[in-house]
Structure formats: structure tokens, C-alpha cells
């Protein structure tokens, strides 16, 4: 395939978006990684270990190559690829619409910026989800499911597109067997049993029930947000309103008009796949699921309709203002996490004994840093947090605390400055009552 | 700029877009709290483990919709239709009672 001059503008948009995001990308480990995800993906890339459920096998294999060929720190070598894939998404959005406002709205969204400058899977997953829709618009229905299968080998989010895509194919007389191509994702998951080994992380052992627990670990999150008492529901309504209003800005009324026009034209697919990931986030138990909103911003920008010149000027001014504001707010290492909180925590671990037990409260990035340090140094440090997912986990953590106490190797992480996530590791000699209180044991 | 070239609807749309642009800037700081997960760790302390979740009500609604869809096929056969209505109510109560004590996810606090 030769590169024609007609494609240069799309490539140019992709490069500009990449440069913008790359300038904000973190150089070292930060806490801004959906808890422990950043350090977890580094472990998987460097040592071919498991990452959190549901495994991200293709992402880990891809990262294993990228971390070895990309210059910079381990963290930067992976984070920069998030910027690459969001840049490609911007270029693809421009190719699909030939309207500069569309990639502008996407890149101007703070949620997109925050997830395109760190080690995460959402930039590449969103690119693949937009690519699948692009193939759909080009009547390449087999290709769209193949692309979704690639996405599903990375994350479960693209599964949300399968029902609406299949419904569209069914109602429009397309070959319904094409949907079977999403099954191409399954062989990639052999990664999990192949690379599950001692010391076990995420999976408790090498037996069937352990694998079942691993793959089902996040099932309870689906639709799990409490409706009553209404505190969490109100919190989620507030969160989703804030990131949507602040992300789309002046484009919101035009996206609404675009949705209305599409429904009038009986072209319901794009509005539906725009809404579904937002509904998914809205009903999920964990607040961390705001990261699932990236496809919403991509599909939402595609819904943008032209409007008159004055409206377009206002949208453009809004985008530029958001780009400047976000460049201030999400410049990792400068304005956001200036001390690289997670890296700073990692460096402190070198001063602890190899068998140290560290109470990390609820800070997942600290737990991830301990796991990475163990892999890097061959140590056996353990983290104990207040959060557990089963009685067995809780009992193990109590045993770890008692081990630390009896061997004089118990430490705890103390927040020095919560606003910038500064913490300091110090020796800890609690009473058993204090331990019970911290771990919530009655 | 010659705004007189706009008709009434276009003018309203342009003003509304301007308002949303300002709202976006005003909310940018609050959005950072969500997008950078400043508040996330602390929120785990306040997660409400409740059986009254979206999934709980979704299941009940789906049973009702399914019962209604089946019942609507028997508009002319009132006894069958009545039976389906009763059965639907029964299944709704069954699903409700069976999942009433199920928490969405066990979280220790």
C-alpha cells in the first residue's frame, strides 16, 4: 500500500495530537494509573507475568516487545504508546469526517488526555473500537469483528460493541456468521495459564478454581452500584456529569443535535454505541471506571454536526481553551504528581529488608510498586492493605502483619501530603487492637 | 462579527454552545479530581455494599418485560394471559427474594 498525498492531512493530525500528548506523558511511575495498573503492566512487560483480571494477554505480549525497543525509563517506554494510539485515533476521526473539530473535541477531553499520557490499555482499546466502527461504515463487516477480537484480547470493553453491531447486521441482512470472528480473541488467553507461575500474583495457584476466581473477579462490578442508600448513586451522577460537561464543552448541543438527526435518519448505531459505555460506567461499583469513557468521547465527537460558522468558531475556541487548560492540569511530573509519587515510594523500598511487611492502607499504586520491586530485586516484601476481597485474603493479611511484628520487619506508609500523594515509609509497632481496628476486624 | 446573519434558532444554539464552553472551563478543576483519581482511594472507605443495585432492579425489570412480551401474544386467551401474569409476578418475587441478600461485591471496610 503506497502513501498518497491525500492521506497526509490525516497523518498530520495524528502527529500533532501525538506531539501534544507526548509532551504531557509521565517519565516515571505515577499514581495516576487506575490504582496499580501502571506498575502491573510494567511487571507483565518486563517479566511476562499476569496483570489484573481479565488478563490483557495481547497487551502484555505487545508491551514485552515495546519496552525493549522504546528508549527512556520502563514507565515512559510504555506510556508513550498510549500517546501514539490516541494520536492515531485522532487521525482516524479526521479521516472519517474531514472535520478538524472532531479530533479536536476528542483530544480536548480531559479524560482522554489523562489516559493517553500514562501506562494504560484504554488508548489502544479506544483506537481499536473506533477502527471497528470505521470498518463498519466502509461495509467491511468481517474486518470490524476481527478488529474487535484484537481489542478483546486486550480488554473486555470492546464486547459492548458486539450486540449492537450484530443487531445492525441482523436487521440489515448482513452475514450473521461474521460475529464468530470475535472468538479469535480466545486463543490469546492461553497466556494466562502459560505465564501463571510462582510467586503467584493475582491467581492464588495453578488449579481450576483459582483460574475461575481470576476471570470472574470483576463480574460483581457490573451493575453493582448501590441505588439505595443513594450516596453512591448521587456521587456517580455528579462524576459523570462533570467529566462529560468538562470534556465535550461547547460541542454538547451539537452532539445532541447529531444524535437526534441520526435517530431521525434511522441510523441508530453510532448513538447507541456512544451511550452504552457511558451506561456501563454509570452502573459500575468502582469509581475507577471513568476510564471506560474514552470511547464515549471518540464516538461523541463523531456525532458532531457542522452548525453555522459562529457555532464552529465557539467550538474551536472551546477546544483550544481546553487544550491549554489540560496541558496545565495533566502535565505529569510538573503540575500533576510533580514528585512521581509511585516512583518515590519504590525508591524507599530499597532501604527496607527483603522480607519487610508494609501496611499500605488503600493506596494501590504503593502495592503495585512493592510487586515491581520484588520482581526487579528478587526480594519478598509484602504489602498489607485494608481492602480485601475474600475471607482467605483477609486471614493472609493478618498472618503477614503478625509475621512482621514478630520479626521486627513491620512498616507502614504514612501520608505526608495527601494532595500530592506524598508518603513516607516508617517502622511500625502497633498493638494488636490497633491492627484489628485498621483491618476492620470486629 | 455579524450576528444578524443568524436566524433565531442558530443564535440560541450559538449562545448555548458558548455557555457550555464556559461551564467546561469552570468544571475543569473538579474534572481533574475525577480524571486523575485524586479522590478514588478515599472513596473505597465509603463504598456502600447494598443489594439494591442497578443489577438487582435490572433483573426484576427484565423478568417483567419478558412476562409482558409473552403475555401480549395471548390477548385473545384470557386464562392463559392471566396465568402468565401470575407466573411473572411469582418469578419477580422469586428473583427478588433470591438475590435480596446478595451484595454486589464484598468489600472490607
PDB file of N, CA and C in Angstrom, chain A residues 41 68 72 106 229 270 326:
ATOM      1  N   UNK A  41       1.375  -3.409  34.647  1.00  0.00           N
ATOM      2  CA  UNK A  41       1.697  -3.631  33.225  1.00  0.00           C
ATOM      3  C   UNK A  41       3.214  -3.630  32.987  1.00  0.00           C
ATOM      4  N   UNK A  68      11.288  -3.096  25.260  1.00  0.00           N
ATOM      5  CA  UNK A  68      12.675  -3.411  24.937  1.00  0.00           C
ATOM      6  C   UNK A  68      13.215  -2.588  23.760  1.00  0.00           C
ATOM      7  N   UNK A  72      14.106   5.377  26.950  1.00  0.00           N
ATOM      8  CA  UNK A  72      13.548   6.011  28.150  1.00  0.00           C
ATOM      9  C   UNK A  72      13.372   5.014  29.274  1.00  0.00           C
ATOM     10  N   UNK A 106     -12.100  15.296  20.650  1.00  0.00           N
ATOM     11  CA  UNK A 106     -11.571  14.077  21.279  1.00  0.00           C
ATOM     12  C   UNK A 106     -10.318  14.387  22.103  1.00  0.00           C
ATOM     13  N   UNK A 229     -28.865   2.878  49.865  1.00  0.00           N
ATOM     14  CA  UNK A 229     -28.873   4.329  50.033  1.00  0.00           C
ATOM     15  C   UNK A 229     -28.247   5.036  48.833  1.00  0.00           C
ATOM     16  N   UNK A 270     -24.476   4.556  15.758  1.00  0.00           N
ATOM     17  CA  UNK A 270     -23.499   5.432  16.415  1.00  0.00           C
ATOM     18  C   UNK A 270     -24.035   6.000  17.741  1.00  0.00           C
ATOM     19  N   UNK A 326      -5.924  21.753  29.926  1.00  0.00           N
ATOM     20  CA  UNK A 326      -5.496  20.376  30.208  1.00  0.00           C
ATOM     21  C   UNK A 326      -3.981  20.244  30.222  1.00  0.00           C
TER      22      UNK A 326
END
